Amino acid sequence: MSRKTNPATIGIFVIAAIILTGAGVLIFGSGKFLKDTKSYILYFDGNVAGLKIGAPVTFKGVNIGSVSKILLHFDSNDMSLRIPVIIEIENDQIEDINNKTRILADKNNLVLELVNKGLKAQLKVQSLVTGQLYIEFDFHPQKPIRLAGVETLAYDTRLPELPTIPSEIEELQRTLEKIPLETMIHKAIAALESIENIISSTQTKEALSALSNTMKNIEKLAVTANYKIDDLASGSQGVLNDAQAFLQSADTLVREIDKQIKPVASNINTTFKTASSSLKKADKTLMSIENIAGSNSQLQYELTNTLKELSAAARSIRIFAEYLERHPEALIQGKRGN
């Protein structure tokens, strides 16, 4: 006769099988059981609302790990609170392209070298709708290195700490806090009140009225000036026409005078040449008379003076005739100075 099976024992085995199956699905399904990871600790001073366990950890947009734990520590020495965040970095995600081997996270020298080059962690907004955050690693050599340098109570051994920098929202908040908004608002209100007082003052109204009258007078003056300018332009055009006609008449007159002067000058020159020839003949005649009258007679003396005067007159007439031949306009304009 067979022993009767205990239902309670069967139930226990079924429950245990279900638990083991669920644990296996969670462990192997997530893939963390087979992953080579290294844990680091980060300290954030600001608000970490929106950062959840399992949030991604990225480097320049590449997923290299996730957040494994978020803690809150109280320091009774300085009465301060710190928020340590434990992250796990997947070593398989980082490779050395020179040696083609995986970089193991326990190589603290490599981590220290990256930190010295400016590697820092920063909270970033993953979704504006949900407000979820993630951790982004990048190089910020211009930012100072901040390390808390304390051990987390969650682990017996000290975890490697990586420096952090404030998030962009925290930096914006700090910048806004430095701006004296209250003082600026009071000054703006005071300025608006002053402007209102100036606008509503009697002096301003009188000044605006005077300005309006001045603009009207300027407009009238502009219209009057426009008419005057038109009249002046018409008169100026008449004067220019008269001047042009006068110049044309003067040019015609000069041309006519020039035509008449040239023949007169030529006739005068011919007459002067004839007179000069006659004087030369008279000079010879007087010389003959001188020979006849004798050297000491009164007649010789008078004839000699007469011939000298006639000779001087002939030279003057000859010079004048030559000048008129070169400059016929001298009969109108007169002789120019040397």
Tab-separated table of C-alpha atoms in Angstrom:
chain	number	residue	atom	x	y	z
A	1	MET	CA	0.000	0.000	0.000
A	2	SER	CA	1.537	3.288	-1.153
A	3	ARG	CA	2.134	6.327	1.081
A	4	LYS	CA	-0.215	9.231	0.521
A	5	THR	CA	1.508	12.400	-0.847
A	6	ASN	CA	1.358	15.453	1.418
A	7	PRO	CA	-0.329	18.356	-0.445
A	8	ALA	CA	1.585	20.910	1.606
A	9	THR	CA	4.896	19.545	0.361
A	10	ILE	CA	3.730	19.770	-3.219
A	11	GLY	CA	2.624	23.340	-2.671
A	12	ILE	CA	5.986	24.316	-1.221
A	13	PHE	CA	7.858	22.867	-4.204
A	14	VAL	CA	5.552	24.658	-6.642
A	15	ILE	CA	6.016	27.989	-4.896
A	16	ALA	CA	9.799	27.512	-4.750
A	17	ALA	CA	9.885	26.694	-8.461
A	18	ILE	CA	7.895	29.811	-9.270
A	19	ILE	CA	10.231	31.988	-7.185
A	20	LEU	CA	13.344	30.510	-8.767
A	21	THR	CA	11.881	30.914	-12.244
A	22	GLY	CA	11.036	34.556	-11.586
A	23	ALA	CA	14.474	35.264	-10.140
A	24	GLY	CA	16.119	33.614	-13.125
A	25	VAL	CA	14.070	35.706	-15.518
A	26	LEU	CA	14.957	38.909	-13.670
A	27	ILE	CA	18.646	38.111	-13.381
A	28	PHE	CA	19.337	36.587	-16.767
A	29	GLY	CA	16.749	38.647	-18.596
A	30	SER	CA	18.353	41.914	-17.546
A	31	GLY	CA	21.736	40.637	-18.670
A	32	LYS	CA	23.490	42.044	-15.605
A	33	PHE	CA	24.467	38.628	-14.404
A	34	LEU	CA	26.875	38.137	-17.276
A	35	LYS	CA	28.042	41.752	-17.566
A	36	ASP	CA	31.481	42.918	-16.428
A	37	THR	CA	30.777	46.118	-14.490
A	38	LYS	CA	32.591	48.455	-12.134
A	39	SER	CA	30.916	50.639	-9.524
A	40	TYR	CA	31.717	54.317	-8.909
A	41	ILE	CA	30.310	56.888	-6.552
A	42	LEU	CA	29.190	60.409	-7.427
A	43	TYR	CA	28.148	63.264	-5.120
A	44	PHE	CA	25.600	65.828	-6.268
A	45	ASP	CA	24.918	68.989	-4.266
A	46	GLY	CA	21.746	69.939	-6.078
A	47	ASN	CA	18.306	68.415	-6.330
A	48	VAL	CA	18.240	64.952	-7.928
A	49	ALA	CA	14.467	64.777	-8.311
A	50	GLY	CA	13.824	62.875	-11.518
A	51	LEU	CA	16.895	60.642	-11.220
A	52	LYS	CA	15.764	57.044	-10.781
A	53	ILE	CA	17.544	53.752	-10.204
A	54	GLY	CA	18.268	52.282	-13.617
A	55	ALA	CA	18.630	55.714	-15.237
A	56	PRO	CA	21.182	55.649	-18.055
A	57	VAL	CA	24.784	56.761	-17.658
A	58	THR	CA	26.228	58.043	-20.945
A	59	PHE	CA	29.461	59.434	-22.327
A	60	LYS	CA	28.884	61.937	-25.145
A	61	GLY	CA	25.547	60.244	-25.838
A	62	VAL	CA	26.826	56.633	-25.720
A	63	ASN	CA	25.251	54.455	-23.032
A	64	ILE	CA	28.040	53.036	-20.821
A	65	GLY	CA	26.144	52.063	-17.653
A	66	SER	CA	23.277	52.828	-15.319
A	67	VAL	CA	22.404	54.138	-11.855
A	68	SER	CA	22.355	51.326	-9.278
A	69	LYS	CA	21.664	53.166	-6.005
A	70	ILE	CA	20.711	56.630	-4.713
A	71	LEU	CA	21.424	57.390	-1.060
A	72	LEU	CA	21.122	60.271	1.397
A	73	HIS	CA	23.906	60.873	3.939
A	74	PHE	CA	23.854	63.181	6.920
A	75	ASP	CA	27.130	64.541	8.309
A	76	SER	CA	26.750	65.428	11.983
A	77	ASN	CA	30.109	67.214	12.028
A	78	ASP	CA	29.071	70.063	9.758
A	79	MET	CA	25.317	69.350	9.802
A	80	SER	CA	25.235	68.862	6.047
A	81	LEU	CA	23.460	66.471	3.730
A	82	ARG	CA	25.028	64.703	0.784
A	83	ILE	CA	23.453	62.692	-1.984
A	84	PRO	CA	25.754	59.852	-3.086
A	85	VAL	CA	24.776	58.152	-6.330
A	86	ILE	CA	26.222	54.725	-7.116
A	87	ILE	CA	26.659	53.945	-10.799
A	88	GLU	CA	27.822	50.846	-12.630
A	89	ILE	CA	29.996	51.220	-15.717
A	90	GLU	CA	29.990	48.386	-18.250
A	91	ASN	CA	33.566	47.570	-19.194
A	92	ASP	CA	32.412	45.964	-22.437
A	93	GLN	CA	31.272	49.370	-23.670
A	94	ILE	CA	34.807	50.849	-23.545
A	95	GLU	CA	37.622	49.457	-25.676
A	96	ASP	CA	41.221	50.380	-26.289
A	97	ILE	CA	41.489	50.854	-30.046
A	98	ASN	CA	45.273	50.437	-29.900
A	99	ASN	CA	45.445	47.077	-28.097
A	100	LYS	CA	41.967	45.865	-29.114
A	101	THR	CA	41.357	44.778	-25.520
A	102	ARG	CA	38.722	45.815	-23.061
A	103	ILE	CA	39.592	48.502	-20.565
A	104	LEU	CA	38.958	47.123	-17.125
A	105	ALA	CA	37.359	49.579	-14.711
A	106	ASP	CA	39.734	48.606	-11.911
A	107	LYS	CA	42.553	50.336	-13.738
A	108	ASN	CA	42.452	53.327	-11.461
A	109	ASN	CA	45.395	54.943	-13.209
A	110	LEU	CA	43.393	55.196	-16.409
A	111	VAL	CA	40.403	56.661	-14.588
A	112	LEU	CA	42.661	59.156	-12.822
A	113	GLU	CA	44.186	60.175	-16.150
A	114	LEU	CA	40.738	60.803	-17.620
A	115	VAL	CA	39.744	62.826	-14.568
A	116	ASN	CA	42.894	64.935	-14.893
A	117	LYS	CA	41.921	65.665	-18.493
A	118	GLY	CA	38.592	67.062	-17.312
A	119	LEU	CA	36.229	64.070	-17.146
A	120	LYS	CA	33.198	65.036	-15.027
A	121	ALA	CA	29.610	63.885	-14.508
A	122	GLN	CA	26.562	66.122	-14.877
A	123	LEU	CA	22.824	65.640	-14.486
A	124	LYS	CA	20.901	66.065	-17.732
A	125	VAL	CA	17.184	66.131	-18.528
A	126	GLN	CA	16.144	62.940	-20.279
A	127	SER	CA	12.535	63.956	-20.914
A	128	LEU	CA	10.938	67.373	-20.573
A	129	VAL	CA	7.516	65.743	-20.283
A	130	THR	CA	8.308	63.369	-17.422
A	131	GLY	CA	11.212	65.358	-15.953
A	132	GLN	CA	13.404	62.253	-15.788
A	133	LEU	CA	17.155	62.783	-15.438
A	134	TYR	CA	20.206	60.837	-16.503
A	135	ILE	CA	23.960	61.161	-15.901
A	136	GLU	CA	26.183	62.425	-18.692
A	137	PHE	CA	29.994	62.165	-18.656
A	138	ASP	CA	32.026	64.603	-20.706
A	139	PHE	CA	35.277	66.540	-20.595
A	140	HIS	CA	35.059	69.927	-18.869
A	141	PRO	CA	38.692	70.959	-18.286
A	142	GLN	CA	37.680	74.556	-17.529
A	143	LYS	CA	35.598	73.418	-14.544
A	144	PRO	CA	37.342	72.766	-11.187
A	145	ILE	CA	37.501	69.219	-9.836
A	146	ARG	CA	35.177	68.725	-6.855
A	147	LEU	CA	35.505	65.575	-4.770
A	148	ALA	CA	33.681	64.887	-1.504
A	149	GLY	CA	36.277	62.371	-0.374
A	150	VAL	CA	34.003	60.411	1.989
A	151	GLU	CA	33.091	56.731	2.095
A	152	THR	CA	29.576	55.576	1.444
A	153	LEU	CA	27.869	53.610	4.189
A	154	ALA	CA	26.400	51.247	1.647
A	155	TYR	CA	29.713	49.485	1.056
A	156	ASP	CA	32.468	48.226	3.296
A	157	THR	CA	35.181	49.349	0.943
A	158	ARG	CA	35.750	52.776	-0.552
A	159	LEU	CA	34.407	53.205	-4.081
A	160	PRO	CA	36.321	55.236	-6.662
A	161	GLU	CA	34.815	58.717	-6.740
A	162	LEU	CA	34.349	60.687	-9.944
A	163	PRO	CA	33.925	64.477	-9.907
A	164	THR	CA	30.645	66.181	-10.743
A	165	ILE	CA	29.597	69.639	-11.898
A	166	PRO	CA	26.270	71.445	-11.397
A	167	SER	CA	23.574	70.812	-13.956
A	168	GLU	CA	22.620	73.470	-16.474
A	169	ILE	CA	19.428	74.191	-14.537
A	170	GLU	CA	21.420	74.654	-11.316
A	171	GLU	CA	23.844	77.023	-13.039
A	172	LEU	CA	20.908	79.029	-14.412
A	173	GLN	CA	19.332	79.191	-10.961
A	174	ARG	CA	22.599	80.363	-9.412
A	175	THR	CA	22.968	83.027	-12.090
A	176	LEU	CA	19.420	84.243	-11.480
A	177	GLU	CA	20.044	84.305	-7.741
A	178	LYS	CA	22.994	86.652	-8.276
A	179	ILE	CA	20.827	89.102	-10.210
A	180	PRO	CA	19.251	91.699	-7.853
A	181	LEU	CA	15.787	91.257	-9.330
A	182	GLU	CA	14.014	93.014	-6.461
A	183	THR	CA	16.248	96.077	-6.730
A	184	MET	CA	15.846	96.129	-10.503
A	185	ILE	CA	12.052	95.927	-10.199
A	186	HIS	CA	11.977	98.801	-7.678
A	187	LYS	CA	14.165	100.921	-9.976
A	188	ALA	CA	11.979	100.104	-12.975
A	189	ILE	CA	8.839	101.092	-11.072
A	190	ALA	CA	10.481	104.333	-9.918
A	191	ALA	CA	11.555	105.097	-13.497
A	192	LEU	CA	8.022	104.504	-14.804
A	193	GLU	CA	6.589	106.765	-12.113
A	194	SER	CA	9.092	109.486	-13.033
A	195	ILE	CA	8.178	109.179	-16.707
A	196	GLU	CA	4.490	109.384	-15.848
A	197	ASN	CA	5.082	112.517	-13.745
A	198	ILE	CA	7.045	114.139	-16.558
A	199	ILE	CA	4.379	113.336	-19.151
A	200	SER	CA	1.520	114.586	-16.992
A	201	SER	CA	3.321	117.756	-15.843
A	202	THR	CA	2.176	121.236	-16.940
A	203	GLN	CA	5.619	122.088	-18.332
A	204	THR	CA	5.518	119.086	-20.654
A	205	LYS	CA	2.085	119.997	-21.954
A	206	GLU	CA	3.192	123.599	-22.564
A	207	ALA	CA	6.345	122.404	-24.291
A	208	LEU	CA	4.344	120.074	-26.549
A	209	SER	CA	1.946	122.902	-27.407
A	210	ALA	CA	4.843	125.248	-28.207
A	211	LEU	CA	6.468	122.543	-30.287
A	212	SER	CA	3.238	122.071	-32.239
A	213	ASN	CA	3.041	125.809	-32.981
A	214	THR	CA	6.692	125.846	-33.981
A	215	MET	CA	6.156	122.993	-36.409
A	216	LYS	CA	3.211	124.851	-37.970
A	217	ASN	CA	5.330	127.988	-38.390
A	218	ILE	CA	8.134	125.953	-39.915
A	219	GLU	CA	5.654	124.435	-42.355
A	220	LYS	CA	4.398	127.903	-43.369
A	221	LEU	CA	7.965	129.144	-43.723
A	222	ALA	CA	8.808	126.196	-45.934
A	223	VAL	CA	5.846	126.930	-48.214
A	224	THR	CA	6.779	130.638	-48.449
A	225	ALA	CA	10.409	129.805	-49.106
A	226	ASN	CA	9.333	127.443	-51.852
A	227	TYR	CA	7.437	130.248	-53.608
A	228	LYS	CA	10.360	132.661	-53.157
A	229	ILE	CA	12.776	130.148	-54.548
A	230	ASP	CA	10.567	129.638	-57.599
A	231	ASP	CA	10.422	133.433	-58.212
A	232	LEU	CA	14.154	133.771	-57.671
A	233	ALA	CA	14.820	130.955	-60.076
A	234	SER	CA	12.652	132.626	-62.726
A	235	GLY	CA	14.409	136.007	-62.237
A	236	SER	CA	17.807	134.400	-62.292
A	237	GLN	CA	16.967	132.712	-65.551
A	238	GLY	CA	16.038	136.096	-67.077
A	239	VAL	CA	19.281	137.661	-65.863
A	240	LEU	CA	21.245	134.797	-67.328
A	241	ASN	CA	19.478	135.182	-70.655
A	242	ASP	CA	20.207	138.951	-70.715
A	243	ALA	CA	23.838	138.373	-69.811
A	244	GLN	CA	24.170	135.796	-72.556
A	245	ALA	CA	22.653	138.205	-75.110
A	246	PHE	CA	24.987	140.979	-73.937
A	247	LEU	CA	28.032	138.766	-74.315
A	248	GLN	CA	26.965	137.779	-77.798
A	249	SER	CA	26.512	141.470	-78.755
A	250	ALA	CA	29.889	142.392	-77.276
A	251	ASP	CA	31.554	139.571	-79.172
A	252	THR	CA	29.968	140.761	-82.426
A	253	LEU	CA	31.074	144.359	-81.737
A	254	VAL	CA	34.644	143.330	-81.042
A	255	ARG	CA	34.749	141.330	-84.243
A	256	GLU	CA	33.480	144.338	-86.252
A	257	ILE	CA	35.962	146.724	-84.609
A	258	ASP	CA	38.768	144.284	-85.265
A	259	LYS	CA	37.807	144.157	-88.945
A	260	GLN	CA	37.821	147.964	-89.162
A	261	ILE	CA	41.004	148.533	-87.140
A	262	LYS	CA	43.188	146.288	-89.229
A	263	PRO	CA	42.759	148.311	-92.489
A	264	VAL	CA	43.146	151.623	-90.614
A	265	ALA	CA	46.298	150.384	-88.935
A	266	SER	CA	47.605	149.230	-92.297
A	267	ASN	CA	46.860	152.651	-93.883
A	268	ILE	CA	48.483	154.485	-90.983
A	269	ASN	CA	51.527	152.296	-91.276
A	270	THR	CA	51.739	153.022	-95.022
A	271	THR	CA	51.350	156.755	-94.391
A	272	PHE	CA	54.040	156.668	-91.742
A	273	LYS	CA	56.380	154.863	-94.078
A	274	THR	CA	55.745	157.498	-96.792
A	275	ALA	CA	56.371	160.318	-94.306
A	276	SER	CA	59.563	158.653	-93.159
A	277	SER	CA	60.760	158.408	-96.763
A	278	SER	CA	59.924	162.073	-97.320
A	279	LEU	CA	61.805	163.058	-94.188
A	280	LYS	CA	64.840	161.157	-95.357
A	281	LYS	CA	64.719	163.038	-98.647
A	282	ALA	CA	64.329	166.326	-96.772
A	283	ASP	CA	67.293	165.421	-94.622
A	284	LYS	CA	69.415	164.923	-97.723
A	285	THR	CA	68.165	168.227	-99.157
A	286	LEU	CA	69.036	170.078	-95.970
A	287	MET	CA	72.492	168.560	-95.998
A	288	SER	CA	72.951	169.910	-99.477
A	289	ILE	CA	71.711	173.338	-98.317
A	290	GLU	CA	74.116	173.132	-95.378
A	291	ASN	CA	76.981	172.642	-97.749
A	292	ILE	CA	75.801	175.661	-99.715
A	293	ALA	CA	75.109	177.990	-96.738
A	294	GLY	CA	78.317	177.294	-94.931
A	295	SER	CA	79.101	175.863	-91.547
A	296	ASN	CA	78.741	179.048	-89.506
A	297	SER	CA	75.713	180.700	-91.025
A	298	GLN	CA	72.424	181.277	-89.175
A	299	LEU	CA	70.523	179.450	-91.897
A	300	GLN	CA	72.610	176.336	-91.306
A	301	TYR	CA	71.838	176.394	-87.581
A	302	GLU	CA	68.085	176.701	-88.051
A	303	LEU	CA	68.014	174.045	-90.723
A	304	THR	CA	69.963	171.672	-88.498
A	305	ASN	CA	67.487	172.046	-85.586
A	306	THR	CA	64.519	171.629	-87.902
A	307	LEU	CA	65.958	168.444	-89.369
A	308	LYS	CA	66.642	166.995	-85.881
A	309	GLU	CA	63.042	167.647	-84.818
A	310	LEU	CA	61.702	166.133	-88.027
A	311	SER	CA	63.961	163.101	-87.566
A	312	ALA	CA	62.758	162.572	-83.959
A	313	ALA	CA	59.144	162.932	-85.075
A	314	ALA	CA	59.688	160.398	-87.838
A	315	ARG	CA	61.172	157.869	-85.404
A	316	SER	CA	58.223	158.317	-83.011
A	317	ILE	CA	55.752	157.885	-85.840
A	318	ARG	CA	57.560	154.764	-87.054
A	319	ILE	CA	57.617	153.189	-83.572
A	320	PHE	CA	53.908	153.985	-83.082
A	321	ALA	CA	53.035	152.512	-86.465
A	322	GLU	CA	54.926	149.293	-85.708
A	323	TYR	CA	53.154	148.957	-82.326
A	324	LEU	CA	49.739	149.459	-83.937
A	325	GLU	CA	50.597	146.828	-86.510
A	326	ARG	CA	51.335	144.298	-83.723
A	327	HIS	CA	48.521	145.464	-81.396
A	328	PRO	CA	45.627	146.982	-83.382
A	329	GLU	CA	43.318	146.703	-80.338
A	330	ALA	CA	45.352	149.503	-78.687
A	331	LEU	CA	43.224	152.055	-80.570
A	332	ILE	CA	40.263	150.967	-78.319
A	333	GLN	CA	41.845	149.665	-75.115
A	334	GLY	CA	44.887	151.952	-75.035
A	335	LYS	CA	48.509	150.962	-74.712
A	336	ARG	CA	49.228	148.297	-72.066
A	337	GLY	CA	51.892	148.833	-69.470
A	338	ASN	CA	55.189	147.001	-69.791
